[in-house]
XYZ file of C-alpha atoms in Angstrom:
282
model
C -129.325 -1.076 21.128
C -125.473 -0.701 21.356
C -124.101 2.645 20.386
C -121.228 3.276 17.991
C -118.958 4.201 20.890
C -119.799 1.052 22.883
C -119.038 -1.138 19.826
C -115.748 0.673 19.359
C -114.860 0.178 23.019
C -115.676 -3.518 22.789
C -113.392 -3.884 19.764
C -110.611 -2.068 21.596
C -110.997 -4.302 24.641
C -110.986 -7.416 22.420
C -107.870 -6.210 20.587
C -106.127 -5.444 23.872
C -107.003 -8.931 25.121
C -105.562 -10.499 21.965
C -102.332 -8.511 22.368
C -102.079 -9.552 26.012
C -102.557 -13.207 25.089
C -99.927 -12.854 22.345
C -97.323 -11.485 24.749
C -98.245 -14.087 27.351
C -97.717 -16.899 24.825
C -94.505 -15.271 23.608
C -93.262 -15.064 27.201
C -94.000 -18.745 27.802
C -92.260 -19.604 24.524
C -89.164 -17.593 25.446
C -89.103 -19.207 28.886
C -89.375 -22.644 27.301
C -86.466 -21.845 24.990
C -84.399 -20.645 27.943
C -85.248 -23.837 29.831
C -84.119 -25.877 26.849
C -80.646 -24.276 26.843
C -77.990 -27.011 27.004
C -76.064 -27.326 30.278
C -72.672 -25.661 30.433
C -69.717 -27.760 29.267
C -67.766 -29.664 31.890
C -64.040 -28.915 31.899
C -61.896 -32.066 31.851
C -58.306 -31.366 32.918
C -55.347 -33.731 32.519
C -51.980 -33.124 34.160
C -49.210 -32.653 31.573
C -47.254 -35.879 32.035
C -46.995 -36.409 28.247
C -46.197 -34.078 25.342
C -49.314 -32.159 24.192
C -49.923 -34.229 21.044
C -49.757 -37.471 23.043
C -52.172 -36.127 25.659
C -54.560 -35.099 22.894
C -54.496 -38.481 21.164
C -55.073 -40.341 24.431
C -57.569 -38.149 26.268
C -59.661 -36.524 23.518
C -61.422 -39.899 22.914
C -62.008 -40.167 26.661
C -63.582 -36.700 26.665
C -65.838 -37.835 23.805
C -66.885 -40.888 25.831
C -67.688 -38.707 28.846
C -69.814 -36.537 26.551
C -71.702 -39.636 25.403
C -72.233 -40.799 28.980
C -73.452 -37.450 30.313
C -75.134 -35.919 27.277
C -73.151 -32.781 28.000
C -70.292 -31.067 26.178
C -66.866 -31.872 27.614
C -63.969 -29.455 27.156
C -60.615 -31.277 27.309
C -57.724 -29.103 28.515
C -54.227 -29.404 29.948
C -51.483 -26.955 30.905
C -47.903 -26.319 29.889
C -46.497 -27.123 33.327
C -47.272 -29.137 36.443
C -47.207 -25.936 38.524
C -49.858 -24.169 36.445
C -52.022 -27.297 36.310
C -51.866 -27.699 40.101
C -52.780 -24.038 40.649
C -55.774 -24.372 38.322
C -56.842 -27.547 40.115
C -56.276 -26.479 43.711
C -56.764 -22.711 43.822
C -59.186 -22.070 40.976
C -60.953 -25.460 41.134
C -61.581 -24.973 37.417
C -61.847 -28.640 36.477
C -65.123 -30.501 36.856
C -63.387 -33.766 35.945
C -59.634 -34.368 36.048
C -56.918 -36.969 35.672
C -54.315 -36.162 38.309
C -51.138 -37.480 39.875
C -51.380 -38.917 43.430
C -49.704 -36.027 45.283
C -52.001 -33.495 43.631
C -55.009 -35.678 44.434
C -54.475 -35.702 48.206
C -54.136 -31.915 48.222
C -57.202 -31.513 45.997
C -59.261 -33.865 48.152
C -58.191 -32.311 51.447
C -58.741 -28.677 50.523
C -60.521 -28.267 47.182
C -63.552 -30.564 47.207
C -62.458 -33.225 44.717
C -63.662 -36.819 44.981
C -61.957 -39.994 43.690
C -63.543 -41.932 40.831
C -61.259 -44.659 39.495
C -57.627 -45.626 39.006
C -55.683 -48.267 37.150
C -54.743 -51.524 38.886
C -50.970 -51.026 38.818
C -49.053 -49.164 41.512
C -46.863 -46.219 40.620
C -43.086 -46.349 41.038
C -40.020 -44.790 39.433
C -37.413 -46.689 37.474
C -33.806 -45.508 37.318
C -32.431 -46.009 33.799
C -28.924 -45.802 32.313
C -27.309 -46.800 29.035
C -26.923 -50.552 28.721
C -23.154 -50.251 28.412
C -22.712 -47.723 31.209
C -20.276 -48.324 34.048
C -23.073 -47.297 36.434
C -24.297 -50.513 38.034
C -26.096 -49.273 41.142
C -27.348 -46.147 42.899
C -24.003 -45.829 44.690
C -22.327 -45.278 41.320
C -24.396 -42.112 40.733
C -22.358 -39.956 43.114
C -21.226 -36.880 41.230
C -23.457 -37.711 38.232
C -26.292 -35.885 36.444
C -29.763 -37.459 36.607
C -32.638 -36.348 34.388
C -36.155 -36.285 35.802
C -39.577 -35.191 34.576
C -40.835 -31.829 35.974
C -39.880 -31.144 39.572
C -43.447 -31.524 40.885
C -44.088 -34.822 39.094
C -44.775 -37.812 41.339
C -41.953 -39.734 39.656
C -39.481 -36.973 40.496
C -40.523 -36.962 44.129
C -40.326 -40.755 44.364
C -36.845 -40.717 42.864
C -35.553 -37.892 45.067
C -36.713 -39.704 48.210
C -35.171 -42.967 46.983
C -31.799 -41.355 46.245
C -31.859 -39.467 49.537
C -32.180 -42.804 51.349
C -28.941 -43.789 49.624
C -27.149 -40.591 50.625
C -27.509 -38.745 47.318
C -28.684 -35.128 47.680
C -29.041 -32.494 44.950
C -26.350 -29.810 45.073
C -24.232 -31.932 47.388
C -23.183 -35.060 45.535
C -25.600 -35.366 42.618
C -27.289 -33.001 40.149
C -30.862 -33.224 38.854
C -31.886 -31.995 35.423
C -35.645 -31.395 35.193
C -37.260 -31.871 31.787
C -40.758 -31.490 30.350
C -41.577 -35.164 29.837
C -40.489 -38.770 30.318
C -39.677 -38.941 26.627
C -37.199 -36.063 26.972
C -35.733 -37.699 30.050
C -34.987 -40.930 28.180
C -33.703 -39.090 25.116
C -31.207 -37.202 27.266
C -29.724 -40.524 28.382
C -29.661 -41.885 24.829
C -27.910 -38.714 23.623
C -25.309 -38.821 26.385
C -26.458 -35.542 27.937
C -27.042 -37.085 31.391
C -25.891 -40.228 33.167
C -29.312 -41.586 34.183
C -33.048 -40.898 34.040
C -35.846 -41.386 36.545
C -38.922 -42.482 34.647
C -41.789 -44.983 34.591
C -41.800 -48.561 33.269
C -44.585 -47.569 30.862
C -42.383 -44.850 29.349
C -39.713 -47.474 28.737
C -42.335 -49.786 27.242
C -43.537 -47.157 24.779
C -40.026 -46.213 23.703
C -39.527 -47.602 20.224
C -36.924 -50.271 19.521
C -33.995 -50.326 19.033
C -33.697 -47.329 21.385
C -35.206 -49.244 24.316
C -32.638 -52.017 23.882
C -29.856 -49.476 24.487
C -31.198 -48.736 27.983
C -31.443 -50.747 31.178
C -33.013 -50.230 34.600
C -30.758 -50.374 37.652
C -33.120 -49.492 40.541
C -36.781 -49.114 41.506
C -38.356 -46.835 44.104
C -41.075 -47.520 46.652
C -44.601 -47.797 45.236
C -47.661 -45.616 45.759
C -51.203 -45.693 44.292
C -51.381 -44.529 40.669
C -52.718 -41.460 38.908
C -56.509 -41.335 38.995
C -59.704 -39.805 37.651
C -61.382 -37.371 40.040
C -64.536 -35.279 39.957
C -65.417 -32.068 41.774
C -68.087 -32.345 44.471
C -70.179 -29.702 42.651
C -70.929 -32.317 39.962
C -74.247 -33.977 40.755
C -74.089 -37.447 42.294
C -76.057 -38.948 39.388
C -73.489 -37.581 36.926
C -70.613 -38.858 39.066
C -72.115 -42.327 38.834
C -72.504 -41.999 35.058
C -68.837 -41.062 34.739
C -67.743 -44.007 36.865
C -69.922 -46.406 34.887
C -68.377 -45.120 31.644
C -64.851 -45.691 32.993
C -65.647 -49.188 34.253
C -67.151 -50.091 30.864
C -63.934 -49.295 28.966
C -62.787 -52.927 28.688
C -65.839 -53.411 26.422
C -66.044 -49.974 24.807
C -62.470 -48.646 24.492
C -61.884 -50.356 21.146
C -64.555 -48.105 19.676
C -62.680 -45.110 21.087
C -59.581 -46.050 19.114
C -57.459 -46.554 22.258
C -56.870 -49.397 24.673
C -58.279 -48.765 28.148
C -58.786 -51.490 30.702
C -58.363 -52.379 34.320
C -59.724 -49.202 35.921
C -61.392 -49.863 39.268
C -63.309 -47.690 41.748
C -61.092 -46.254 44.463
C -61.663 -44.625 47.840
C -59.977 -41.644 49.432
C -58.447 -43.894 52.098
C -56.518 -45.752 49.379
C -54.315 -42.638 49.122
C -53.470 -42.295 52.822
C -50.078 -43.827 52.026
C -49.436 -40.829 49.769
C -50.359 -38.449 52.584
C -47.764 -40.193 54.783
C -45.051 -40.353 52.125
C -41.704 -38.924 53.276
C -40.827 -35.381 52.395
C -38.014 -34.866 49.935
């Protein structure tokens, strides 16, 4: 016949077992909640080739599409200057996904672990623009003149400096460069008579609203190189890299739903940018 003490001990053991089971279940539950934590956001960086509001309107929908494709939050960011963007890309490697200019790409690929995804079909070149009624008819007429360019480290600026150097025009010697924050500012400086010419892109001319664009004319074009491109850091899983590429290649069918027009992007390989690696120094 069990004693009072033995019954009490049994109840204590049973209670202790219940408590142990409770904490065990609670531990499993907490672990399950931790396992269900969403993955960290990917940082999507875009080099500042447009004014901030234009970058936002163009690339925020792209970030939303990447979020849809990956099922992961995407944080769209840019920087106030090409120099700061390049440092963040190359030294800090802070961007998981990025849209970069060609000269930054080859440096990022060669030393910072970035891989190419896709680029547009059109090559990149600089267009030299003056007022339609200007006496400047050719590059030779720019001696002693002031030429506006986008930021110094922009691909367009480098293309234009190399082109002018081939024609004997060197900054501080027989021509002066004025570096501005954007292509829009560059064109506006010509329209306002603040400089004699501007080195820009054909697309910047295309987006300039009439009648302003009719007051300008191109007088020279530089050599061409491969265009700006989407890249991804090698730390991003291969499966996610493929999902990003598939999203980009689907834009001809899906971009209308994003509220922007995106088409013509094609997969590219690192070797496609060897011409940029061999481009002359300015």
